[in-house]
Coordinates of C-alpha atoms in Angstrom, one line a residue:
X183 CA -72.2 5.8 -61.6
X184 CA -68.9 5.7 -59.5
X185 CA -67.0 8.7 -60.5
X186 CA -68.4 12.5 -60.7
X187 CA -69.3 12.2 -64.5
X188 CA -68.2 9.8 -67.2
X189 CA -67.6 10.0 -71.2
X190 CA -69.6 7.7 -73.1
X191 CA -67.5 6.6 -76.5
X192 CA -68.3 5.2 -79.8
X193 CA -66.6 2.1 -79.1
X194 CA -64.4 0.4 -76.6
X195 CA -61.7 0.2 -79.4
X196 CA -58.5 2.1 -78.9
X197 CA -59.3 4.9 -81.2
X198 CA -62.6 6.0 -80.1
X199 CA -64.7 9.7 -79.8
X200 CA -66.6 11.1 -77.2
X201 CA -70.6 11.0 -77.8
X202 CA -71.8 12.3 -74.5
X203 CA -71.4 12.4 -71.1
X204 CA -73.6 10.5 -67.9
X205 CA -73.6 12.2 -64.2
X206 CA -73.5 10.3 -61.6
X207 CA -76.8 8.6 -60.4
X208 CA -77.8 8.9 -64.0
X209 CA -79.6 5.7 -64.7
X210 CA -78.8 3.6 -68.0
X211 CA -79.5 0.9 -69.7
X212 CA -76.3 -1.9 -70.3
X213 CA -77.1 -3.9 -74.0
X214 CA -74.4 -5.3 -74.5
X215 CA -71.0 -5.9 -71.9
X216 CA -67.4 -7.1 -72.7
X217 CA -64.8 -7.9 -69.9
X218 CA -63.9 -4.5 -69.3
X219 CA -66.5 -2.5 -71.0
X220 CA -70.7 -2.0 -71.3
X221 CA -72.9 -0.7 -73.9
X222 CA -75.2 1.1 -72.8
X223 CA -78.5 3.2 -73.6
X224 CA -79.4 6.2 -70.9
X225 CA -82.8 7.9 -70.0
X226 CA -81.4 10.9 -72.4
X227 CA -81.0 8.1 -75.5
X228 CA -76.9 8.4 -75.2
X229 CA -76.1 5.3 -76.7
X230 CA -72.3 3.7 -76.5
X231 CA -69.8 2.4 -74.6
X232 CA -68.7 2.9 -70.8
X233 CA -66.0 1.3 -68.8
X234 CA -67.6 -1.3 -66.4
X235 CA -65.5 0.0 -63.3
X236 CA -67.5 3.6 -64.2
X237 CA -71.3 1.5 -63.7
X238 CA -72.7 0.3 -60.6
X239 CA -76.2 -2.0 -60.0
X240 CA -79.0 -0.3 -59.5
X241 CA -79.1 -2.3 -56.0
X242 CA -76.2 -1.3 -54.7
X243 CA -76.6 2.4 -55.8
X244 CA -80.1 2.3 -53.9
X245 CA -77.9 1.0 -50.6
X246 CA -75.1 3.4 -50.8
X247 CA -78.4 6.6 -50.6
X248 CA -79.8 4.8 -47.8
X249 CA -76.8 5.0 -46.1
X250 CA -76.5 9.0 -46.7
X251 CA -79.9 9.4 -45.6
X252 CA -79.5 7.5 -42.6
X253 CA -76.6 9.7 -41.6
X254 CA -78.5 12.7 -42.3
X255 CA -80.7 11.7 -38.7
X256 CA -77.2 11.7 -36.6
X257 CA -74.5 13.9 -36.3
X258 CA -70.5 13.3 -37.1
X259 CA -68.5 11.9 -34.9
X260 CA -65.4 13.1 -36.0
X261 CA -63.9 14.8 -39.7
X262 CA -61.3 14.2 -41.2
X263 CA -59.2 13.7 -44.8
X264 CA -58.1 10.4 -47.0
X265 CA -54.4 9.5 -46.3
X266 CA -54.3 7.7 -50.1
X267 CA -56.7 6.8 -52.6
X268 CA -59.1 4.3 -51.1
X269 CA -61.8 2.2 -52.0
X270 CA -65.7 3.6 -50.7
X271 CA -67.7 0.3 -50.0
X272 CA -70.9 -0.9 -49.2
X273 CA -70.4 -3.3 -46.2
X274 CA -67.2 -3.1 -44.0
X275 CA -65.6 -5.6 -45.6
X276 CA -62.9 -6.0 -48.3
X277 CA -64.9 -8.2 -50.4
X278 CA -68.1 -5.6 -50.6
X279 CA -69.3 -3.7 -52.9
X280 CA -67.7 -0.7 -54.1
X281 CA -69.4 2.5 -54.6
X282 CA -66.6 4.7 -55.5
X283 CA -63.0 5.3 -55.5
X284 CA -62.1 8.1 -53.2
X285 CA -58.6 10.2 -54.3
X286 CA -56.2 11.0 -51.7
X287 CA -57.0 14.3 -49.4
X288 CA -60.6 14.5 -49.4
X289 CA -62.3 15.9 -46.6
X290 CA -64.8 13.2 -45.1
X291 CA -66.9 13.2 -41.7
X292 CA -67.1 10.2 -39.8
X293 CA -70.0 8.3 -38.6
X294 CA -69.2 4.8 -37.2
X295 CA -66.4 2.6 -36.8
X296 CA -66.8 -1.7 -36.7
X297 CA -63.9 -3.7 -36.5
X298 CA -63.9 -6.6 -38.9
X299 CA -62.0 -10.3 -39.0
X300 CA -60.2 -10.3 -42.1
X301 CA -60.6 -13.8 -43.7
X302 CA -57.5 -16.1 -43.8
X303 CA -56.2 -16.7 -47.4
X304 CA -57.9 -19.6 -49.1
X305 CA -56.4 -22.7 -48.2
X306 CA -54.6 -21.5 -44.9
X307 CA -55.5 -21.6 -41.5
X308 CA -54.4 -18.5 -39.1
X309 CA -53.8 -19.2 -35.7
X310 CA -53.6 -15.2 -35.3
X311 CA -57.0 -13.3 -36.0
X312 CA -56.4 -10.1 -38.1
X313 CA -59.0 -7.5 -37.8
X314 CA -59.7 -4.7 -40.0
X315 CA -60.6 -1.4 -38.7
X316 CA -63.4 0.1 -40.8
X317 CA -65.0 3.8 -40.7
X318 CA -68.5 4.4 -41.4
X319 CA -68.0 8.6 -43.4
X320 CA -69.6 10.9 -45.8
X321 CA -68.3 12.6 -48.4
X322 CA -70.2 16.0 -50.7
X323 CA -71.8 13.1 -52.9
X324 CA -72.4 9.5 -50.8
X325 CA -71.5 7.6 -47.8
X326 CA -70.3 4.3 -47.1
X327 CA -67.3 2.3 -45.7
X328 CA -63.5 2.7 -45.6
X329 CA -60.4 1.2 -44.1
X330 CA -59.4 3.2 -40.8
X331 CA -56.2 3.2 -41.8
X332 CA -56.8 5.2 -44.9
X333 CA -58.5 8.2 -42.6
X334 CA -56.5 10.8 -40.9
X335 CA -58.5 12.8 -38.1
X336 CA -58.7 16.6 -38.3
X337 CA -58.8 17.9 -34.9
X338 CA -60.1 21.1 -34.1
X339 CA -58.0 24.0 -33.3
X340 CA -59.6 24.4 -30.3
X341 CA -58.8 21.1 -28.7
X342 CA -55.4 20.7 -30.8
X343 CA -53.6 20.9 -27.5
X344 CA -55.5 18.7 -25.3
X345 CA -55.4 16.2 -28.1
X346 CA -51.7 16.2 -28.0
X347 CA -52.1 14.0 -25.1
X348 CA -54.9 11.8 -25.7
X349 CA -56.3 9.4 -28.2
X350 CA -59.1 11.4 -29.2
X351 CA -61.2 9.2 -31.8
X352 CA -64.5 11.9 -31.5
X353 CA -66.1 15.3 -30.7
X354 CA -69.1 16.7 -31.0
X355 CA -70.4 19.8 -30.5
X356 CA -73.0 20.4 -27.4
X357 CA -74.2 23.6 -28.0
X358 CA -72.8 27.7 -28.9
X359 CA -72.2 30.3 -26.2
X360 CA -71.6 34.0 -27.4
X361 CA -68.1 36.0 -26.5
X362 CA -67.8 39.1 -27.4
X363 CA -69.5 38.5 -31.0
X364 CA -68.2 35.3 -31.8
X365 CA -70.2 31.9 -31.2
X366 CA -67.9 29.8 -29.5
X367 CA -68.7 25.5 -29.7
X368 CA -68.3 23.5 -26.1
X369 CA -67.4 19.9 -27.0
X370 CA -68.3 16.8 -26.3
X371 CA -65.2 14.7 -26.6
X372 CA -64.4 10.9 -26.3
X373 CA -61.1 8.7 -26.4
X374 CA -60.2 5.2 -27.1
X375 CA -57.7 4.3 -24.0
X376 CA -56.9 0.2 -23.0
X377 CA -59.2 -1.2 -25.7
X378 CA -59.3 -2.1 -29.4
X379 CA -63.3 -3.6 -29.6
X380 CA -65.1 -0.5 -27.8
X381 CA -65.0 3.0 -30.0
X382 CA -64.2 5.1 -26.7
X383 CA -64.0 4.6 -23.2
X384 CA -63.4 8.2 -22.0
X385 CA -65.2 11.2 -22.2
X386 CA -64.6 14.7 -21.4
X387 CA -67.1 17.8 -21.4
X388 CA -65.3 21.1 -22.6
X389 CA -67.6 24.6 -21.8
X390 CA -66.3 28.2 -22.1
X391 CA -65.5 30.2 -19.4
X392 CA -66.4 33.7 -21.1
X393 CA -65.1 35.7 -18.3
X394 CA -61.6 34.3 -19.1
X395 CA -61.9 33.4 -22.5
X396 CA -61.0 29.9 -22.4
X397 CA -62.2 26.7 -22.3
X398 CA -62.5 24.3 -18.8
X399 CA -63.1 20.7 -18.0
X400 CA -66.6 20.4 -17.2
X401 CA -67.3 16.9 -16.9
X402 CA -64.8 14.0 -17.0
X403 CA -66.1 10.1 -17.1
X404 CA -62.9 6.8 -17.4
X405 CA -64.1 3.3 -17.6
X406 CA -66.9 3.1 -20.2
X407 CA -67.9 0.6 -22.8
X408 CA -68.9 2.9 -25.8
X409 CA -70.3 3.0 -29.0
X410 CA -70.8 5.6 -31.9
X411 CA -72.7 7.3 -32.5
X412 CA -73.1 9.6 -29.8
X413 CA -76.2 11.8 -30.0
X414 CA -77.0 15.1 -29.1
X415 CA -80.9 16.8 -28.5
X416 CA -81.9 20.0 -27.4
X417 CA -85.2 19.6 -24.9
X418 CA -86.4 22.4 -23.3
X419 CA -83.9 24.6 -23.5
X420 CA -81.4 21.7 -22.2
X421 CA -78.5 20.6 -24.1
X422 CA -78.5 16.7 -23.7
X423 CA -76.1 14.0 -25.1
X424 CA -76.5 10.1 -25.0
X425 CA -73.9 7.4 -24.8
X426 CA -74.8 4.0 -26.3
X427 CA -72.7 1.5 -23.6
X428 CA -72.9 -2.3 -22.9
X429 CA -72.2 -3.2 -19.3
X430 CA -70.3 -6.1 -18.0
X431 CA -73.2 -8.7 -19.0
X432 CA -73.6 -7.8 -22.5
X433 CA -76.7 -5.8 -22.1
X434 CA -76.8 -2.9 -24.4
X435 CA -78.1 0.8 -22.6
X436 CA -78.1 4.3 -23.1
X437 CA -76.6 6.7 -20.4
X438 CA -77.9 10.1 -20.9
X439 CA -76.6 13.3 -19.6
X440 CA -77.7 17.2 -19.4
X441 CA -75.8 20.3 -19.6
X442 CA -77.0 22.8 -17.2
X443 CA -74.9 26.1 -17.9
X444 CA -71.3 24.7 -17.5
X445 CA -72.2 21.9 -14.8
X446 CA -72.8 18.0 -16.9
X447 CA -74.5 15.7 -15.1
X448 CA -76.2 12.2 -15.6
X449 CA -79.2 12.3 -15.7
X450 CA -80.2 8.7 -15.9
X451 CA -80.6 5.3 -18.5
X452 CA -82.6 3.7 -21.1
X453 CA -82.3 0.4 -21.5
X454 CA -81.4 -0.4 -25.2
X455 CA -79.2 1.6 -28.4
X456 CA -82.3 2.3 -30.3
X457 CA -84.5 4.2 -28.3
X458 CA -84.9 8.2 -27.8
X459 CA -87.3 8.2 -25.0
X460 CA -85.7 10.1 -21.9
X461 CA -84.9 9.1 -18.5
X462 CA -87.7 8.9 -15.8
X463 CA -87.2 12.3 -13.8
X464 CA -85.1 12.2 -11.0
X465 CA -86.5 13.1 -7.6
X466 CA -86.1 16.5 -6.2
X467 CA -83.3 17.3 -3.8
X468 CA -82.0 20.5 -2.7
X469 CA -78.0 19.9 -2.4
X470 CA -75.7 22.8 -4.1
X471 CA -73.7 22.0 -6.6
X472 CA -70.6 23.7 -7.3
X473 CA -69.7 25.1 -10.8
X474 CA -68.5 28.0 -13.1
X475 CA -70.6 30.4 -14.5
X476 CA -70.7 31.9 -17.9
X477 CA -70.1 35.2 -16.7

Protein backbone atom coordinates (compact mmCIF):
# COMPACT_ATOMS: atom_id res chain seq x y z
CA UNK A 1 0.00 0.00 0.00
CA UNK A 2 1.40 3.51 -1.13
CA UNK A 3 -0.51 6.00 0.95
CA UNK A 4 -1.03 5.88 4.90
CA UNK A 5 -4.48 4.01 4.68
CA UNK A 6 -6.86 3.57 1.81
CA UNK A 7 -10.88 3.27 1.39
CA UNK A 8 -11.99 0.18 -0.17
CA UNK A 9 -15.42 0.95 -2.19
CA UNK A 10 -18.27 -1.05 -3.52
CA UNK A 11 -17.42 -0.35 -7.00
CA UNK A 12 -15.19 1.75 -9.11
CA UNK A 13 -18.39 3.52 -10.51
CA UNK A 14 -18.83 7.18 -9.81
CA UNK A 15 -21.40 6.75 -7.07
CA UNK A 16 -19.85 4.37 -4.83
CA UNK A 17 -19.74 3.73 -0.60
CA UNK A 18 -17.02 3.05 1.55
CA UNK A 19 -16.82 -0.82 2.86
CA UNK A 20 -13.58 -0.71 4.74
CA UNK A 21 -10.39 0.58 5.00
CA UNK A 22 -6.60 -1.27 4.31
CA UNK A 23 -3.31 0.14 6.22
CA UNK A 24 -0.51 0.20 4.58
CA UNK A 25 1.57 -2.98 4.27
CA UNK A 26 -1.68 -4.68 4.57
CA UNK A 27 -1.48 -7.57 2.17
CA UNK A 28 -4.53 -8.34 -0.34
CA UNK A 29 -5.56 -10.18 -2.76
CA UNK A 30 -6.35 -8.36 -6.52
CA UNK A 31 -9.45 -10.64 -8.42
CA UNK A 32 -10.20 -8.68 -10.79
CA UNK A 33 -8.30 -5.19 -12.32
CA UNK A 34 -9.58 -2.48 -14.73
CA UNK A 35 -7.21 0.32 -16.16
CA UNK A 36 -7.38 2.47 -13.21
CA UNK A 37 -8.81 0.23 -10.63
CA UNK A 38 -8.35 -3.44 -8.71
CA UNK A 39 -10.69 -5.75 -6.97
CA UNK A 40 -9.50 -6.95 -4.37
CA UNK A 41 -9.91 -9.49 -1.27
CA UNK A 42 -7.64 -8.70 1.98
CA UNK A 43 -6.39 -11.04 4.86
CA UNK A 44 -9.45 -9.43 7.01
CA UNK A 45 -12.07 -10.73 4.00
CA UNK A 46 -12.62 -6.74 2.78
CA UNK A 47 -13.76 -7.35 -0.45
CA UNK A 48 -14.05 -4.43 -3.27
CA UNK A 49 -12.44 -2.09 -5.18
CA UNK A 50 -9.13 0.02 -4.82
CA UNK A 51 -7.48 2.46 -7.08
CA UNK A 52 -4.40 0.76 -8.73
CA UNK A 53 -2.00 3.90 -7.94
CA UNK A 54 -3.11 2.98 -4.00
CA UNK A 55 -1.48 -1.03 -4.53
CA UNK A 56 1.94 -1.94 -4.89
CA UNK A 57 3.63 -5.76 -5.82
CA UNK A 58 4.41 -7.68 -3.14
CA UNK A 59 8.14 -7.52 -4.68
CA UNK A 60 8.65 -4.20 -4.65
CA UNK A 61 7.00 -3.65 -1.14
CA UNK A 62 9.55 -6.50 0.17
CA UNK A 63 12.50 -4.05 -1.56
CA UNK A 64 11.40 -0.79 -0.38
CA UNK A 65 11.68 -2.78 3.84
CA UNK A 66 14.99 -3.94 2.93
CA UNK A 67 16.04 -0.70 2.18
CA UNK A 68 14.75 0.72 5.72
CA UNK A 69 16.36 -2.01 7.46
CA UNK A 70 19.50 -1.49 5.75
CA UNK A 71 19.52 2.07 6.91
CA UNK A 72 18.71 1.15 10.27
CA UNK A 73 22.80 -0.26 10.42
CA UNK A 74 24.18 3.40 9.42
CA UNK A 75 23.56 6.71 10.55
CA UNK A 76 22.04 9.91 8.45
CA UNK A 77 24.08 11.81 6.65
CA UNK A 78 22.20 14.77 6.61
CA UNK A 79 17.96 15.83 7.36
CA UNK A 80 16.13 17.60 5.71
CA UNK A 81 12.35 18.55 4.21
CA UNK A 82 10.57 17.93 0.63
CA UNK A 83 10.61 21.21 -1.46
CA UNK A 84 7.27 19.77 -3.52
CA UNK A 85 5.43 16.70 -3.81
CA UNK A 86 7.78 14.08 -5.09
CA UNK A 87 7.83 10.71 -6.18
CA UNK A 88 9.60 7.88 -3.36
CA UNK A 89 11.21 5.15 -5.72
CA UNK A 90 12.86 2.06 -5.67
CA UNK A 91 16.04 2.52 -7.78
CA UNK A 92 17.46 6.03 -8.56
CA UNK A 93 15.98 6.33 -11.58
CA UNK A 94 12.90 7.96 -13.14
CA UNK A 95 11.70 4.97 -14.72
CA UNK A 96 11.72 2.79 -11.21
CA UNK A 97 9.43 1.71 -9.12
CA UNK A 98 7.43 3.86 -7.08
CA UNK A 99 6.74 3.26 -3.53
CA UNK A 100 4.92 6.31 -2.51
CA UNK A 101 4.12 9.80 -3.19
CA UNK A 102 5.71 12.06 -0.73
CA UNK A 103 3.63 15.69 -0.07
CA UNK A 104 5.51 18.74 0.02
CA UNK A 105 7.36 19.58 3.59
CA UNK A 106 8.01 16.40 5.04
CA UNK A 107 10.86 15.95 7.23
CA UNK A 108 13.21 13.12 5.66
CA UNK A 109 16.91 12.04 6.71
CA UNK A 110 19.35 11.42 4.15
CA UNK A 111 21.38 8.44 3.52
CA UNK A 112 23.14 8.39 0.14
CA UNK A 113 23.30 10.31 -2.85
CA UNK A 114 24.24 8.56 -6.76
CA UNK A 115 24.17 10.65 -9.66
CA UNK A 116 22.28 9.16 -12.52
CA UNK A 117 22.45 9.66 -16.61
CA UNK A 118 19.11 10.60 -17.60
CA UNK A 119 18.22 8.74 -20.81
CA UNK A 120 17.93 10.76 -24.00
CA UNK A 121 14.28 10.88 -25.34
CA UNK A 122 13.40 8.01 -27.72
CA UNK A 123 14.46 8.56 -31.03
CA UNK A 124 17.12 11.37 -30.24
CA UNK A 125 20.56 11.36 -29.65
CA UNK A 126 22.20 13.94 -27.00
CA UNK A 127 25.44 15.11 -27.59
CA UNK A 128 25.18 16.71 -23.87
CA UNK A 129 24.88 14.01 -20.95
CA UNK A 130 22.22 15.05 -18.36
CA UNK A 131 22.59 13.57 -15.01
CA UNK A 132 20.11 13.37 -12.30
CA UNK A 133 21.02 13.88 -8.78
CA UNK A 134 19.26 11.26 -6.67
CA UNK A 135 19.13 11.02 -2.64
CA UNK A 136 19.00 7.83 -0.87
CA UNK A 137 16.25 9.12 2.65
CA UNK A 138 13.87 7.89 5.15
CA UNK A 139 10.80 8.95 6.12
CA UNK A 140 8.43 7.76 9.75
CA UNK A 141 7.07 4.81 7.38
CA UNK A 142 9.88 3.70 4.42
CA UNK A 143 12.92 4.57 2.60
CA UNK A 144 13.91 4.82 -0.84
CA UNK A 145 14.95 7.20 -3.61
CA UNK A 146 14.27 10.89 -4.64
CA UNK A 147 15.33 13.57 -6.95
CA UNK A 148 17.98 15.95 -5.14
CA UNK A 149 16.40 18.66 -6.38
CA UNK A 150 13.15 17.95 -4.51
CA UNK A 151 15.24 17.94 -0.92
CA UNK A 152 16.01 21.03 0.91
CA UNK A 153 18.81 20.50 3.77
CA UNK A 154 18.08 21.50 7.29
CA UNK A 155 21.15 22.60 8.84
CA UNK A 156 21.59 22.67 12.37
CA UNK A 157 21.50 25.73 14.38
CA UNK A 158 24.63 25.18 15.61
CA UNK A 159 26.59 25.21 12.39
CA UNK A 160 23.97 27.64 10.70
CA UNK A 161 26.75 30.25 10.53
CA UNK A 162 29.59 28.24 9.30
CA UNK A 163 27.28 26.87 6.74
CA UNK A 164 26.68 30.25 5.41
CA UNK A 165 29.93 29.92 3.80
CA UNK A 166 30.19 26.49 2.62
CA UNK A 167 28.49 23.90 0.64
CA UNK A 168 27.74 21.63 3.39
CA UNK A 169 26.03 18.41 1.87
CA UNK A 170 26.53 16.35 5.59
CA UNK A 171 27.07 16.19 9.31
CA UNK A 172 27.11 13.80 11.68
CA UNK A 173 27.37 13.69 15.12
CA UNK A 174 30.80 12.28 16.85
CA UNK A 175 29.92 12.13 20.22
CA UNK A 176 28.12 14.43 23.47
CA UNK A 177 30.14 16.55 25.92
CA UNK A 178 28.23 17.91 28.99
CA UNK A 179 28.11 22.03 29.79
CA UNK A 180 26.61 23.07 32.40
CA UNK A 181 23.65 20.44 32.18
CA UNK A 182 23.13 20.40 28.68
CA UNK A 183 24.68 17.64 26.19
CA UNK A 184 26.22 19.49 23.61
CA UNK A 185 26.89 17.36 19.89
CA UNK A 186 30.54 17.94 18.19
CA UNK A 187 30.11 17.37 14.44
CA UNK A 188 31.49 15.75 11.91
CA UNK A 189 30.92 17.76 8.83
CA UNK A 190 31.69 17.38 5.08
CA UNK A 191 31.33 19.68 1.85
CA UNK A 192 31.03 19.26 -1.77
CA UNK A 193 33.68 22.01 -3.22
CA UNK A 194 35.20 21.63 -7.23
CA UNK A 195 33.26 18.37 -7.98
CA UNK A 196 29.82 17.09 -9.09
CA UNK A 197 30.71 12.96 -9.16
CA UNK A 198 32.22 12.74 -5.48
CA UNK A 199 29.53 13.35 -2.40
CA UNK A 200 32.28 15.60 -0.43
CA UNK A 201 35.67 16.47 -0.73
CA UNK A 202 36.09 18.51 2.56
CA UNK A 203 35.81 17.75 5.97
CA UNK A 204 35.85 19.58 9.13
CA UNK A 205 35.85 18.35 12.83
CA UNK A 206 33.80 20.75 15.23
CA UNK A 207 34.42 19.98 19.37
CA UNK A 208 33.29 22.20 22.25
CA UNK A 209 35.39 24.21 24.03
CA UNK A 210 33.38 24.14 27.47
CA UNK A 211 35.43 26.62 29.11
CA UNK A 212 34.24 29.24 26.52
CA UNK A 213 31.17 27.80 25.48
CA UNK A 214 31.63 27.57 21.89
CA UNK A 215 32.54 25.45 19.37
CA UNK A 216 36.36 25.21 17.55
CA UNK A 217 37.81 23.71 14.48
CA UNK A 218 39.38 20.68 15.47
CA UNK A 219 40.33 18.94 12.47
CA UNK A 220 40.29 20.28 8.90
CA UNK A 221 41.10 17.84 5.67
CA UNK A 222 40.65 19.61 1.46
CA UNK A 223 41.26 17.29 -1.37
CA UNK A 224 39.37 14.07 -0.79
CA UNK A 225 37.45 11.72 -3.06
CA UNK A 226 34.44 10.77 -0.81
CA UNK A 227 31.62 8.77 -0.46
CA UNK A 228 28.38 8.47 1.89
CA UNK A 229 27.98 7.09 4.10
CA UNK A 230 30.30 8.11 6.55
CA UNK A 231 30.31 5.99 9.75
CA UNK A 232 30.79 6.52 13.16
CA UNK A 233 31.88 3.69 16.17
CA UNK A 234 32.63 4.04 19.52
CA UNK A 235 35.72 1.47 20.62
CA UNK A 236 37.11 1.63 23.77
CA UNK A 237 36.02 4.68 24.93
CA UNK A 238 37.28 6.29 21.41
CA UNK A 239 35.02 8.14 19.20
CA UNK A 240 36.06 6.92 15.61
CA UNK A 241 34.65 7.96 12.10
CA UNK A 242 35.49 6.39 8.67
CA UNK A 243 35.58 7.95 5.26
CA UNK A 244 34.88 5.60 2.25
CA UNK A 245 37.52 7.47 -0.57
CA UNK A 246 38.82 6.20 -3.97
CA UNK A 247 42.37 7.47 -4.72
CA UNK A 248 43.71 8.53 -8.02
CA UNK A 249 43.69 4.80 -9.50
CA UNK A 250 40.31 3.94 -8.83
CA UNK A 251 40.93 1.77 -5.89
CA UNK A 252 38.31 2.09 -3.33
CA UNK A 253 39.67 2.50 0.73
CA UNK A 254 38.62 3.53 3.97
CA UNK A 255 40.56 6.27 5.92
CA UNK A 256 39.72 6.05 9.52
CA UNK A 257 40.17 8.64 12.15
CA UNK A 258 40.02 8.87 16.18
CA UNK A 259 38.91 11.56 18.37
CA UNK A 260 40.98 11.90 21.32
CA UNK A 261 39.44 14.67 23.66
CA UNK A 262 39.28 17.66 21.12
CA UNK A 263 42.55 16.60 19.08
CA UNK A 264 41.23 14.28 15.47
CA UNK A 265 43.68 12.43 14.02
CA UNK A 266 44.17 9.55 11.32
CA UNK A 267 44.67 6.88 12.45
CA UNK A 268 45.28 4.75 9.43
CA UNK A 269 43.39 2.64 6.18
CA UNK A 270 41.57 -0.33 5.16
CA UNK A 271 41.67 -1.23 2.00
CA UNK A 272 38.01 -1.59 0.54
CA UNK A 273 34.17 0.31 1.39
CA UNK A 274 32.76 -2.72 2.96
CA UNK A 275 34.89 -3.66 5.69
CA UNK A 276 34.73 -2.60 9.60
CA UNK A 277 37.92 -4.10 10.70
CA UNK A 278 40.32 -1.33 12.17
CA UNK A 279 43.62 -0.03 11.23
CA UNK A 280 46.77 -2.07 12.30
CA UNK A 281 48.07 -0.04 15.41
CA UNK A 282 50.40 2.56 14.83
CA UNK A 283 53.85 2.37 16.48
CA UNK A 284 54.49 4.25 19.63
CA UNK A 285 56.15 7.66 19.64
CA UNK A 286 56.39 10.11 22.19
CA UNK A 287 56.03 13.69 20.34
CA UNK A 288 53.48 16.24 22.05
CA UNK A 289 50.78 17.19 20.39
CA UNK A 290 49.14 20.45 20.77
CA UNK A 291 45.37 20.88 21.51
CA UNK A 292 42.45 22.30 23.60
CA UNK A 293 41.13 20.82 26.46
CA UNK A 294 37.60 20.40 27.54
CA UNK A 295 38.07 22.32 30.58
Amino acid sequence: MLPPSVQVVDTPAEVRIAVGTLKSGERVEVTKRTHNWAQIRSVDNITGWVENKDLLESQAYEGGQKLLRDLSAIPAQAEGHTSGIVNLRLEPSREATQLAQLPEGLKVQVFGRRLVERAAPEGQASAVKIRDVWYLIRTRSGAGWVMGRFIVLDIPADLSGYAQESNLVAWVVLNTVEDEGHQVPEYLTAERVGTQDADFSHIRVFTWWVKNHKFVTAYVESNLNGYFPVRVAEVNGIHYFRLRLIDRDGNKFQKVYGLFDTITRPVGTVPGWESNAMPAAPQPHHRKRAGLRRG
